XYZ file of C-alpha atoms in Angstrom:
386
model
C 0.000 0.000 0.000
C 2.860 2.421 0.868
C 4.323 2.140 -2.636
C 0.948 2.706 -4.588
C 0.932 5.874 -1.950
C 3.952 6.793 -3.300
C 3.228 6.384 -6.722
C -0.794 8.230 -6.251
C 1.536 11.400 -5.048
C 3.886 11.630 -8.086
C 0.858 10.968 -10.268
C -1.083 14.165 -8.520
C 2.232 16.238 -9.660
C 1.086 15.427 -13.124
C -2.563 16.093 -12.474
C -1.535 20.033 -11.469
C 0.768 20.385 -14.133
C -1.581 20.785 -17.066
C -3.586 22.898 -14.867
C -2.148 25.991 -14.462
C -0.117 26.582 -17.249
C -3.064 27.851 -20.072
C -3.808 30.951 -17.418
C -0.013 32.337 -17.414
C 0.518 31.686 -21.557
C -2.710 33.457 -22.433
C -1.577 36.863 -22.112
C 0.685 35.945 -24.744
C -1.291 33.394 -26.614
C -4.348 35.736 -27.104
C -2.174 38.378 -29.299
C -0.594 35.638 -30.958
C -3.410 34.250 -32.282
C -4.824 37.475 -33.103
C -8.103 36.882 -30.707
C -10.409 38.564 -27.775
C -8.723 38.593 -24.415
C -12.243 37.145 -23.147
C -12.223 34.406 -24.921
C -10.599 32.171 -22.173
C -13.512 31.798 -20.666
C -15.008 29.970 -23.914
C -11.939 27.828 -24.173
C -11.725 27.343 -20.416
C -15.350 26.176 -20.619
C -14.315 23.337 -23.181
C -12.033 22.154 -20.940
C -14.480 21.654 -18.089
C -17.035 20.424 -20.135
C -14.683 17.039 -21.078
C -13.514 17.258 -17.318
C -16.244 17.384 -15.942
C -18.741 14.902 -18.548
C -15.559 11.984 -17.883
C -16.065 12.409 -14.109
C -20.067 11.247 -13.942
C -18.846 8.564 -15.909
C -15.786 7.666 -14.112
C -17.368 5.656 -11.444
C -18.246 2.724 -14.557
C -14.815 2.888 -16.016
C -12.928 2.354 -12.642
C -14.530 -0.546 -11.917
C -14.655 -2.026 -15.672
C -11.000 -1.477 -15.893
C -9.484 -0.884 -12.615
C -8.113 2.639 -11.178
C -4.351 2.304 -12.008
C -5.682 1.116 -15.916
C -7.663 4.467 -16.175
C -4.802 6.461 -14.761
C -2.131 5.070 -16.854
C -4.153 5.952 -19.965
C -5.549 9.081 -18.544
C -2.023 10.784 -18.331
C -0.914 9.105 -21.446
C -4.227 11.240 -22.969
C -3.377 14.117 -21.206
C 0.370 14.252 -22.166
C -0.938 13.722 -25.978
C -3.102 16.409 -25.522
C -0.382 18.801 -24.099
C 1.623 18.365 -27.208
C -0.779 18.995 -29.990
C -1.507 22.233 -27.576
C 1.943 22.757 -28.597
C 1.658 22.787 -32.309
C -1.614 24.177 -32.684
C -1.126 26.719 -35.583
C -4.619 28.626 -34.397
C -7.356 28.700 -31.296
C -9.305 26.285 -32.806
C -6.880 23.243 -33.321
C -5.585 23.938 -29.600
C -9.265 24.014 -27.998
C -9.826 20.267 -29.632
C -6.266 19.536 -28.210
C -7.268 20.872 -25.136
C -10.341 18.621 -25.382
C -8.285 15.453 -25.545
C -6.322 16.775 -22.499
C -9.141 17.807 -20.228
C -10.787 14.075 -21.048
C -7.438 12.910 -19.178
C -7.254 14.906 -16.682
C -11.005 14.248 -15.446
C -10.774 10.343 -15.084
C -7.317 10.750 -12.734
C -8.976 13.311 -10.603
C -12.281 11.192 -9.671
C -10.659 8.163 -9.284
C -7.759 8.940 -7.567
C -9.465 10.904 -4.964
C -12.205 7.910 -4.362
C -9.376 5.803 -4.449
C -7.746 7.524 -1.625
C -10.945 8.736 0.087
C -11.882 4.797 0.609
C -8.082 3.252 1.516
C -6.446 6.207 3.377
C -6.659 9.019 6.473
C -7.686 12.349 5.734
C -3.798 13.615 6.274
C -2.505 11.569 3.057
C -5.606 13.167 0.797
C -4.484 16.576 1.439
C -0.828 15.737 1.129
C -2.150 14.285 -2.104
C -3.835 17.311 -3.008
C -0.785 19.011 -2.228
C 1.457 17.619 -4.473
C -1.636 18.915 -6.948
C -0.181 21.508 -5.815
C 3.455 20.597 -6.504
C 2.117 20.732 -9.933
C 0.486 23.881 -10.439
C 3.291 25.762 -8.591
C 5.741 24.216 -10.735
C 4.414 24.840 -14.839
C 3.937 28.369 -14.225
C 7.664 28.676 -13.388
C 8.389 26.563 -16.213
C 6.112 28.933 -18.648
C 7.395 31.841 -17.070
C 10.871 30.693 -18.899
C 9.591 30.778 -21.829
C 7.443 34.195 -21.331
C 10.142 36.684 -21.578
C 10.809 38.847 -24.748
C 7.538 38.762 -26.003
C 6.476 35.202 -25.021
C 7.171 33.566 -28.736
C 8.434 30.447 -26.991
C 5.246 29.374 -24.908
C 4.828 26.583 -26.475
C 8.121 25.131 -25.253
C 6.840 25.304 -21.717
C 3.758 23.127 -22.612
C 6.447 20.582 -24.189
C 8.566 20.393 -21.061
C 5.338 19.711 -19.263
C 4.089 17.083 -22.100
C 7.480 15.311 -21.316
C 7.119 15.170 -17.843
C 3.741 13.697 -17.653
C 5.304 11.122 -20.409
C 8.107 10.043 -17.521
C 5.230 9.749 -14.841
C 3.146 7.378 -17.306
C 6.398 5.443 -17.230
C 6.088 4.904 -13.548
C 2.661 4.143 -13.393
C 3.329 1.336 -16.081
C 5.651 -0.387 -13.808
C 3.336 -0.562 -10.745
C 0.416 -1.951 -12.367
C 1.385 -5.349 -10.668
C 1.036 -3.732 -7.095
C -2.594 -2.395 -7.239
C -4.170 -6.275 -8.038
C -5.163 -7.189 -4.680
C -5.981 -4.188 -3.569
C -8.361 -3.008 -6.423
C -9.843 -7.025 -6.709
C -11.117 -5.972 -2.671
C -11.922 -2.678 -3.775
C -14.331 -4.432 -6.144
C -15.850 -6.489 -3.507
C -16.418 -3.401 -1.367
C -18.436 -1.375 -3.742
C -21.656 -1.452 -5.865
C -21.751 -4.160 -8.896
C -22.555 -2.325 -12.232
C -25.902 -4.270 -12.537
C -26.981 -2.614 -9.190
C -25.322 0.967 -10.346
C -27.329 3.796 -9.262
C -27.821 6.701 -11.729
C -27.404 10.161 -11.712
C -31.337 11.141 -10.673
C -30.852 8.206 -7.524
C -27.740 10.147 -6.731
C -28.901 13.687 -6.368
C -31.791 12.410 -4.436
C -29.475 10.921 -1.647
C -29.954 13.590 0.921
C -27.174 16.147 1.205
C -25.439 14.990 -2.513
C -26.738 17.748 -4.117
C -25.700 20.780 -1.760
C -22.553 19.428 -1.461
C -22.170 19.711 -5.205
C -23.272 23.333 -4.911
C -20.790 23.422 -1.895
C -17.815 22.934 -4.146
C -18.810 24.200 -7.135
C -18.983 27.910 -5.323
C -15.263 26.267 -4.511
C -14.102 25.523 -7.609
C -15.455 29.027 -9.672
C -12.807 30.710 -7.126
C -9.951 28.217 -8.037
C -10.830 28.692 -11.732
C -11.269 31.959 -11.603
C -8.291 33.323 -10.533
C -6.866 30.116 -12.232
C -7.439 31.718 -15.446
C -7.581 34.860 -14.916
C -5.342 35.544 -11.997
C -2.335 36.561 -14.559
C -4.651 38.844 -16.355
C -5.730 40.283 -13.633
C -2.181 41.797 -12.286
C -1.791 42.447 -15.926
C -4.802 44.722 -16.264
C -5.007 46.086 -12.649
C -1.479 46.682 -11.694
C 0.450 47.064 -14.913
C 3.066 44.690 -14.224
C 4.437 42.378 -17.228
C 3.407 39.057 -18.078
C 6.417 36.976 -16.710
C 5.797 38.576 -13.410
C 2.308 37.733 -13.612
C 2.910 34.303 -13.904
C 5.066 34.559 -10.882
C 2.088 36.052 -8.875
C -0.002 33.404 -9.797
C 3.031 30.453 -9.017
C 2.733 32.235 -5.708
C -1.522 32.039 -5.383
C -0.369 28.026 -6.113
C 2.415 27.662 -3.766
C -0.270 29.042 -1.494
C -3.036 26.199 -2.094
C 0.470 23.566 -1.695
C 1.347 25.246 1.718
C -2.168 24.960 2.867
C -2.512 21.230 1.763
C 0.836 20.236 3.948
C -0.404 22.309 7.075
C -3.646 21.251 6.416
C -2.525 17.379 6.771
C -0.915 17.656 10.106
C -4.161 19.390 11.385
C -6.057 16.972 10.188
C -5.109 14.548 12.597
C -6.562 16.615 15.087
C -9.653 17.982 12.799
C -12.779 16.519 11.078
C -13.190 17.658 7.387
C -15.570 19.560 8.583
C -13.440 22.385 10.873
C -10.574 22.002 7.758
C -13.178 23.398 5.563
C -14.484 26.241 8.221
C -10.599 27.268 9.159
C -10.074 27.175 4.954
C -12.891 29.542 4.238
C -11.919 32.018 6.957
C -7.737 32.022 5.705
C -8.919 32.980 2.341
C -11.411 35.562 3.110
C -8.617 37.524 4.433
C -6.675 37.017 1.440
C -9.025 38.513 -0.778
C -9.674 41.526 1.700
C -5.991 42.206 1.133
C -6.844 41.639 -2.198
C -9.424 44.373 -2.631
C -7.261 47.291 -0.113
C -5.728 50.036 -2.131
C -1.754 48.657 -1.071
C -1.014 49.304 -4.865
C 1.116 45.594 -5.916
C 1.648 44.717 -2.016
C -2.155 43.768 -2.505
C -0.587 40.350 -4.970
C 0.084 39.134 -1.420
C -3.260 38.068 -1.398
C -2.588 35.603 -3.863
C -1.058 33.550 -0.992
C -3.475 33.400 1.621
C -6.387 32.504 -0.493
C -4.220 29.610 -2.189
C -3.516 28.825 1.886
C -7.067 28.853 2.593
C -8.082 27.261 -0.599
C -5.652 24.379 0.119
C -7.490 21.853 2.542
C -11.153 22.918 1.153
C -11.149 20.575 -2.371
C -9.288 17.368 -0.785
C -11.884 17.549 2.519
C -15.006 17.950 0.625
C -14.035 14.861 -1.716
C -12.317 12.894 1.824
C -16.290 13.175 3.550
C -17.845 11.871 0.870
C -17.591 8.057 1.725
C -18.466 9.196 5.749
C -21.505 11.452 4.667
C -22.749 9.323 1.831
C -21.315 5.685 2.349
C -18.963 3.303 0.683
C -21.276 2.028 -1.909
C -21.846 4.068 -4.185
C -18.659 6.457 -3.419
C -16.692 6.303 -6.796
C -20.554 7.673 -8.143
C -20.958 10.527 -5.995
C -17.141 11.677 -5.722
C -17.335 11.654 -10.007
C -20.737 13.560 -9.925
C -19.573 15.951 -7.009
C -16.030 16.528 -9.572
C -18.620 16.710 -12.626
C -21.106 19.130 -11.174
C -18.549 21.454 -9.245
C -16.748 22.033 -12.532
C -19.795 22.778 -14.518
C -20.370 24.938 -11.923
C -17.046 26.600 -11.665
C -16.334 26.716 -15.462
C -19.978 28.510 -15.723
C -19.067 31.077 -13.432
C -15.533 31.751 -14.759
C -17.309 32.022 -18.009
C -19.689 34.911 -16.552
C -16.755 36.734 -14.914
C -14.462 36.364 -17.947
C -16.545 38.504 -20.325
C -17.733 41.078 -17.306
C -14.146 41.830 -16.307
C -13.008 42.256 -19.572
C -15.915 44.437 -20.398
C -15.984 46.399 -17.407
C -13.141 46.225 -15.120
C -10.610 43.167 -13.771
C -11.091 45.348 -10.203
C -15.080 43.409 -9.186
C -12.524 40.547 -8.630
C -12.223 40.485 -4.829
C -16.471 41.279 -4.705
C -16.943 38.645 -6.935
C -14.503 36.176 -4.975
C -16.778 36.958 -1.592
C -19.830 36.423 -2.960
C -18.969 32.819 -3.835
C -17.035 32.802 -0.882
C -20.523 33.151 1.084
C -22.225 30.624 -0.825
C -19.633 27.962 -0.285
C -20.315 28.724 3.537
C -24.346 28.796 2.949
C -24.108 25.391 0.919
C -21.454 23.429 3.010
C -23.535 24.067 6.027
C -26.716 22.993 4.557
C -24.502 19.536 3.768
C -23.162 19.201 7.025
C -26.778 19.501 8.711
C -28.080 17.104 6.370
C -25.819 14.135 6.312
C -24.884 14.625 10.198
C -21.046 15.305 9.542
């Protein structure tokens, strides 16, 4: 079990890797190609839309084929798709690239995190989520490398990331061996596919449904400022590109932070106070956000990536507690699926409003959702008793 462990980390390195590197390049990309600033939030949608439509149907494919199967092909598919990102000659050959990449990235994420959420303590799923983390700190530094006099080498940075996905695929290939006991009980534990529930039986399971809402409010922060973080120092405090992507590295090495302190707490902490002490951490960072400290305000980046960082991995830890063993892989892929239709909508909204009006209803925007992540998390925790 220890070396799986070990092997479910390095893989969550190449999960965040992909993630944050499209925010950072766009800047750049967007004159490039000769198109709208706004129009991330279209391609960002496409992304979730394949992300998200993989993870309600994740829960069948794990147990037709076994976790580490789907993983070893899902980062294979993402690691393809990160390379014909990197030849794409306009917007439209890198959105279907970026289709074949975000249909990888959604079956790791839902089955990993059941996978976890079912076999191991709350401490080694934010760890987990922390070397997410690892990830997402990492490719903006990379990008950044490429970013400087006038960003013409972007797509270099998305082949240094293709490349290191391809050398974690390598590793997953060689434990396949390890995971056959463990995924032949895993079997035994959970719902056969002739007694599968769908997704109407889901939502009906009381509390399933809020706790989507929960982390979709969640999510539309992450992606948010995900996407549109880099823009956002760009347009509101004038500084270049490059350093933009180092601002948003930061908000990242923020959420990592978060996931490692988060961990130790755990021990001590339901999911449920992780989530409470997560919200409160990152409302302060986006009041320091919205104060008139000219760039000092960036800082902000930090503490809502610290008070981001043990929200996603304990909402997706509680699921088997709240909801049960059964039918777990179901409800974590639904709760993935529905939080980043959610989040991906709302990015979408906020995309074309800031660039229409100003990038400076950011920190408004961020605690409005911030308040209905509270509202909708509570309503979950009265409801399923946790």
């Amino acid at each position: 079990m220890f070396f799986i462990l070990i092997v479910i980390y390095v893989v969550f390195i190449s999960l965040g890797l992909p993630d944050s590197l499209f925010g950072v390049a766009w800047p750049v990309v967007h004159s490039e190609f000769g198109i709208s600033e706004s129009f991330a939030s279209v391609y960002s949608i496409i992304i979730g839309v394949c992300t998200g439509g993989v993870s309600f149907v994740s829960g069948k494919l794990i147990r037709k084929f076994g976790t580490s199967r789907v993983t070893l092909v899902s980062v294979l598919i993402t690691a393809l798709g990160l390379v014909a990102i990197s030849f794409s000659p306009n917007i439209a050959v890198m959105m279907i690239s970026s289709v074949i990449m975000g249909y990888g990235a959604g079956a790791i994420d839902t089955g990993l995190n059941n996978f976890v959420s079912l076999h191991y303590k709350a401490q080694h799923m934010n760890w987990l989520h922390c070397f997410w983390g690892v990830g997402v700190t990492v490719s903006p530094l990379i990008m950044s490398l490429f970013l400087g006099d006038g960003g013409s080498e972007w797509r270099k940075g998305y082949r240094v990331v293709a490349l290191l996905q391809l050398l974690i695929a390598v590793l997953v290939l060689f434990s396949l061996k390890k995971w056959k006991g463990i995924e032949r009980a895993e079997k035994e534990e959970t719902v056969d596919e002739s007694d599968s529930a769908g997704i109407a039986d889901i939502i009906k399971i009381k509390g399933v449904l809020t706790g989507i809402l929960s982390l979709g409010a969640y999510c539309s922060m992450e992606f948010l400022l995900g996407t549109w973080g880099a823009s956002y120092a760009v347009n509101v405090f004038a500084v270049s590109p490059d350093v933009a992507a180092k601002w948003v590295s930061l908000y990242y090495g923020g959420i990592m932070v978060g996931r490692v302190i988060s961990g130790f707490l755990s021990i001590k902490l339901s999911d449920k106070g992780l989530i409470r002490g997560g919200v409160v951490v990152a409302l302060i960072g986006i009041i320091i956000f919205a104060l008139p400290l000219g760039t000092a305000s960036l800082f902000g980046f930090f503490l809502i990536g610290m008070g981001f960082g043990p929200v996603f991995p304990s909402v997706l830890h509680s699921v088997p507690e709240r909801f049960g063993a059964k039918y777990s892989a179901d409800i974590t892929g639904y709760h993935m699926g529905g939080a980043y239709a959610i989040g991906f909508g709302i990015q979408l909204i906020y995309g074309f409003a800031a660039t229409n009006i100003t990038f400076g209803i950011t920190p408004f925007v961020l605690i409005g959702l911030c308040t209905a992540l509270v509202i909708f998390n509570e309503i979950t925790v009265k409801k399923t008793n946790t």
